[in-house]
């Protein structure tokens, strides 16, 4: 988008689209699915966060926000 007019037009399209088509809105809850996040994905996410963090405190905060820090049971919240 190259300017405010395109942004406004895009936002208007989003507001006026037919929500009965299943686009947007609140996602449906998972139905009996097990966790789709693997140990390898968690490890790679941790490495990506660590690589992008400014310092140790930033890294810790980001990992906690993303649920990548293992809890007392040794499982990160993102895997529960």
XYZ file of N, CA, C and O in Angstrom:
320
model
N 0.843 -1.164 0.000
C 0.000 0.000 0.000
C 0.888 1.227 0.000
O 1.810 1.330 0.786
N 0.542 2.156 -0.867
C 1.445 3.278 -1.048
C 0.993 4.555 -0.355
O 1.667 5.559 -0.445
N -0.131 4.554 0.306
C -0.547 5.788 0.943
C -1.786 5.642 1.791
O -2.377 4.570 1.881
N -2.181 6.756 2.409
C -3.329 6.738 3.313
C -4.635 6.325 2.651
O -5.476 5.713 3.281
N -4.810 6.655 1.379
C -6.055 6.304 0.693
C -6.180 4.789 0.571
O -7.239 4.215 0.841
N -5.086 4.116 0.208
C -5.110 2.669 0.091
C -5.346 2.011 1.443
O -6.078 1.032 1.548
N -4.758 2.559 2.489
C -4.957 2.016 3.833
C -6.409 2.170 4.244
O -7.030 1.232 4.746
N -6.968 3.353 4.012
C -8.374 3.585 4.350
C -9.287 2.636 3.580
O -10.200 2.035 4.138
N -9.034 2.472 2.276
C -9.848 1.572 1.461
C -9.747 0.131 1.974
O -10.745 -0.584 2.043
N -8.551 -0.293 2.336
C -8.360 -1.632 2.868
C -9.152 -1.824 4.159
O -9.842 -2.825 4.347
N -9.062 -0.851 5.068
C -9.786 -0.944 6.332
C -11.296 -0.964 6.107
O -12.021 -1.704 6.777
N -11.783 -0.185 5.164
C -13.213 -0.193 4.852
C -13.647 -1.547 4.303
O -14.718 -2.054 4.645
N -12.815 -2.152 3.475
C -13.132 -3.481 2.941
C -13.217 -4.498 4.071
O -14.087 -5.362 4.077
N -12.322 -4.395 5.039
C -12.319 -5.331 6.163
C -13.563 -5.182 7.017
O -14.113 -6.157 7.504
N -14.017 -3.951 7.196
C -15.205 -3.705 8.011
C -16.484 -4.150 7.331
O -17.435 -4.548 7.987
N -16.530 -4.074 6.009
C -17.778 -4.341 5.301
C -17.849 -5.731 4.688
O -18.875 -6.071 4.116
N -16.830 -6.530 4.819
C -16.886 -7.857 4.204
C -17.892 -8.743 4.932
O -18.206 -8.544 6.099
N -18.361 -9.756 4.253
C -19.376 -10.658 4.781
C -18.734 -11.625 5.772
O -17.989 -12.516 5.394
N -19.044 -11.464 7.072
C -18.441 -12.315 8.091
C -19.023 -13.720 8.093
O -18.466 -14.617 8.713
N -20.129 -13.946 7.399
C -20.707 -15.287 7.356
C -19.869 -16.241 6.516
O -20.077 -17.444 6.543
N -18.903 -15.700 5.787
C -18.051 -16.546 4.958
C -16.970 -17.254 5.762
O -16.254 -18.095 5.247
N -16.836 -16.910 7.025
C -15.855 -17.578 7.873
C -14.501 -16.893 7.893
O -13.548 -17.439 8.406
N -14.406 -15.722 7.352
C -13.148 -14.983 7.348
C -13.136 -14.059 8.549
O -14.096 -13.362 8.817
N -12.057 -14.023 9.287
C -11.922 -13.100 10.405
C -12.732 -13.533 11.608
O -13.192 -14.653 11.716
N -12.908 -12.609 12.529
C -13.634 -12.917 13.736
C -12.787 -13.700 14.725
O -11.588 -13.827 14.580
N -13.443 -14.262 15.704
C -12.763 -15.031 16.732
C -12.552 -16.451 16.228
O -13.487 -17.087 15.752
N -11.333 -16.966 16.323
C -11.102 -18.332 15.857
C -11.818 -19.345 16.743
O -12.005 -19.125 17.936
N -12.216 -20.442 16.138
C -12.885 -21.503 16.886
C -11.872 -22.226 17.766
O -10.695 -22.338 17.412
N -12.297 -22.714 18.926
C -11.368 -23.444 19.784
C -10.968 -24.769 19.150
O -11.693 -25.321 18.332
N -9.814 -25.244 19.539
C -9.354 -26.537 19.037
C -10.271 -27.630 19.559
O -10.728 -27.585 20.688
N -10.488 -28.620 18.739
C -11.382 -29.704 19.134
C -10.581 -30.977 19.357
O -10.341 -31.750 18.443
N -10.142 -31.183 20.595
C -9.448 -32.411 20.946
C -8.082 -32.581 20.333
O -7.502 -33.657 20.399
N -7.558 -31.563 19.710
C -6.232 -31.667 19.110
C -5.161 -31.681 20.183
O -5.275 -31.014 21.194
N -4.127 -32.440 19.933
C -2.971 -32.360 20.805
C -2.128 -31.177 20.364
O -2.372 -30.594 19.310
N -1.143 -30.825 21.148
C -0.302 -29.680 20.839
C 0.343 -29.836 19.463
O 0.848 -30.897 19.119
N 0.314 -28.778 18.712
C 0.922 -28.811 17.389
C 2.329 -28.234 17.392
O 2.968 -28.172 16.375
N 2.807 -27.809 18.557
C 4.147 -27.234 18.653
C 5.100 -28.334 19.113
O 4.930 -28.915 20.170
N 6.102 -28.612 18.302
C 7.047 -29.679 18.623
C 8.199 -29.148 19.461
O 8.421 -27.932 19.550
N 8.947 -30.065 20.067
C 10.141 -29.679 20.825
C 11.135 -28.947 19.920
O 11.777 -27.984 20.343
N 11.259 -29.401 18.691
C 12.184 -28.767 17.744
C 11.744 -27.339 17.444
O 12.562 -26.424 17.357
N 10.451 -27.103 17.310
C 9.949 -25.755 17.051
C 10.225 -24.841 18.244
O 10.581 -23.680 18.055
N 10.057 -25.361 19.448
C 10.335 -24.574 20.644
C 11.816 -24.211 20.675
O 12.183 -23.059 20.930
N 12.674 -25.186 20.415
C 14.116 -24.928 20.420
C 14.497 -23.875 19.381
O 15.245 -22.941 19.666
N 13.938 -23.988 18.192
C 14.246 -23.017 17.136
C 13.714 -21.632 17.483
O 14.356 -20.621 17.204
N 12.534 -21.568 18.104
C 11.976 -20.283 18.527
C 12.848 -19.653 19.601
O 13.109 -18.447 19.577
N 13.325 -20.466 20.537
C 14.205 -19.958 21.586
C 15.491 -19.391 20.980
O 15.956 -18.323 21.386
N 16.048 -20.094 20.013
C 17.266 -19.601 19.362
C 17.008 -18.301 18.601
O 17.826 -17.379 18.630
N 15.865 -18.220 17.931
C 15.532 -17.005 17.181
C 15.356 -15.821 18.126
O 15.842 -14.714 17.842
N 14.683 -16.038 19.246
C 14.488 -14.967 20.217
C 15.828 -14.541 20.795
O 16.126 -13.345 20.897
N 16.645 -15.510 21.170
C 17.962 -15.201 21.744
C 18.822 -14.432 20.747
O 19.534 -13.496 21.125
N 18.740 -14.802 19.493
C 19.538 -14.131 18.459
C 19.090 -12.691 18.256
O 19.899 -11.802 17.985
N 17.789 -12.435 18.402
C 17.239 -11.108 18.132
C 17.216 -10.198 19.354
O 17.000 -8.993 19.212
N 17.409 -10.748 20.530
C 17.312 -9.958 21.766
C 18.473 -8.986 21.889
O 19.587 -9.255 21.435
N 18.191 -7.859 22.540
C 19.225 -6.845 22.750
C 20.190 -7.234 23.857
O 21.369 -6.925 23.806
N 19.652 -7.859 24.917
C 20.476 -8.267 26.049
C 19.774 -9.399 26.782
O 18.720 -9.870 26.362
N 20.345 -9.844 27.897
C 19.799 -10.974 28.646
C 18.392 -10.691 29.158
O 17.496 -11.542 29.055
N 18.165 -9.495 29.696
C 16.840 -9.153 30.221
C 15.798 -9.124 29.114
O 14.667 -9.598 29.296
N 16.158 -8.591 27.965
C 15.258 -8.552 26.817
C 14.920 -9.973 26.376
O 13.765 -10.301 26.108
N 15.921 -10.827 26.325
C 15.727 -12.220 25.929
C 14.778 -12.917 26.906
O 13.838 -13.595 26.486
N 15.008 -12.762 28.174
C 14.166 -13.393 29.195
C 12.717 -12.917 29.077
O 11.781 -13.714 29.105
N 12.543 -11.618 28.927
C 11.192 -11.061 28.827
C 10.467 -11.580 27.587
O 9.295 -11.975 27.652
N 11.150 -11.590 26.451
C 10.536 -12.071 25.211
C 10.156 -13.546 25.314
O 9.077 -13.958 24.896
N 11.050 -14.352 25.868
C 10.763 -15.785 25.986
C 9.587 -16.043 26.924
O 8.761 -16.909 26.651
N 9.505 -15.282 28.007
C 8.364 -15.437 28.919
C 7.070 -15.023 28.236
O 6.044 -15.695 28.371
N 7.101 -13.926 27.476
C 5.918 -13.448 26.778
C 5.421 -14.467 25.755
O 4.219 -14.612 25.544
N 6.349 -15.168 25.132
C 5.997 -16.136 24.098
C 5.735 -17.532 24.649
O 5.392 -18.445 23.901
N 5.901 -17.707 25.954
C 5.653 -19.013 26.558
C 6.732 -20.024 26.263
O 6.479 -21.225 26.204
N 7.957 -19.551 26.073
C 9.060 -20.435 25.718
C 9.923 -20.842 26.904
O 10.834 -21.652 26.754
N 9.636 -20.301 28.093
C 10.418 -20.636 29.280
C 9.751 -21.834 29.952
O 8.564 -21.778 30.285
N 10.494 -22.925 30.149
C 9.899 -24.097 30.802
C 9.404 -23.765 32.208
O 10.037 -23.021 32.949
N 8.260 -24.334 32.571
C 7.699 -24.142 33.903
C 8.308 -25.116 34.888
O 9.308 -25.789 34.598
N 7.695 -25.237 36.056
C 8.189 -26.132 37.091
C 8.190 -27.587 36.652
O 8.997 -28.381 37.114
N 7.276 -27.923 35.734
C 7.203 -29.295 35.239
C 8.170 -29.569 34.089
O 8.228 -30.659 33.553
N 8.941 -28.529 33.702
C 9.916 -28.684 32.627
C 9.342 -28.510 31.238
O 10.055 -28.648 30.240
N 8.051 -28.202 31.149
C 7.385 -28.030 29.860
C 7.053 -26.558 29.664
O 6.409 -25.953 30.522
N 7.471 -25.968 28.545
C 7.109 -24.571 28.294
C 5.595 -24.449 28.053
O 4.980 -25.356 27.496
N 4.983 -23.353 28.475
C 3.532 -23.162 28.282
C 3.074 -23.334 26.839
O 1.957 -23.803 26.607
N 3.917 -23.012 25.896
C 3.522 -23.128 24.498
C 3.280 -24.593 24.087
O 2.583 -24.868 23.130
N 3.808 -25.529 24.868
C 3.626 -26.948 24.579
C 2.435 -27.561 25.316
O 2.085 -28.698 25.076
N 1.819 -26.833 26.228
C 0.696 -27.400 27.001
C -0.588 -27.349 26.224
O -0.847 -26.585 25.398
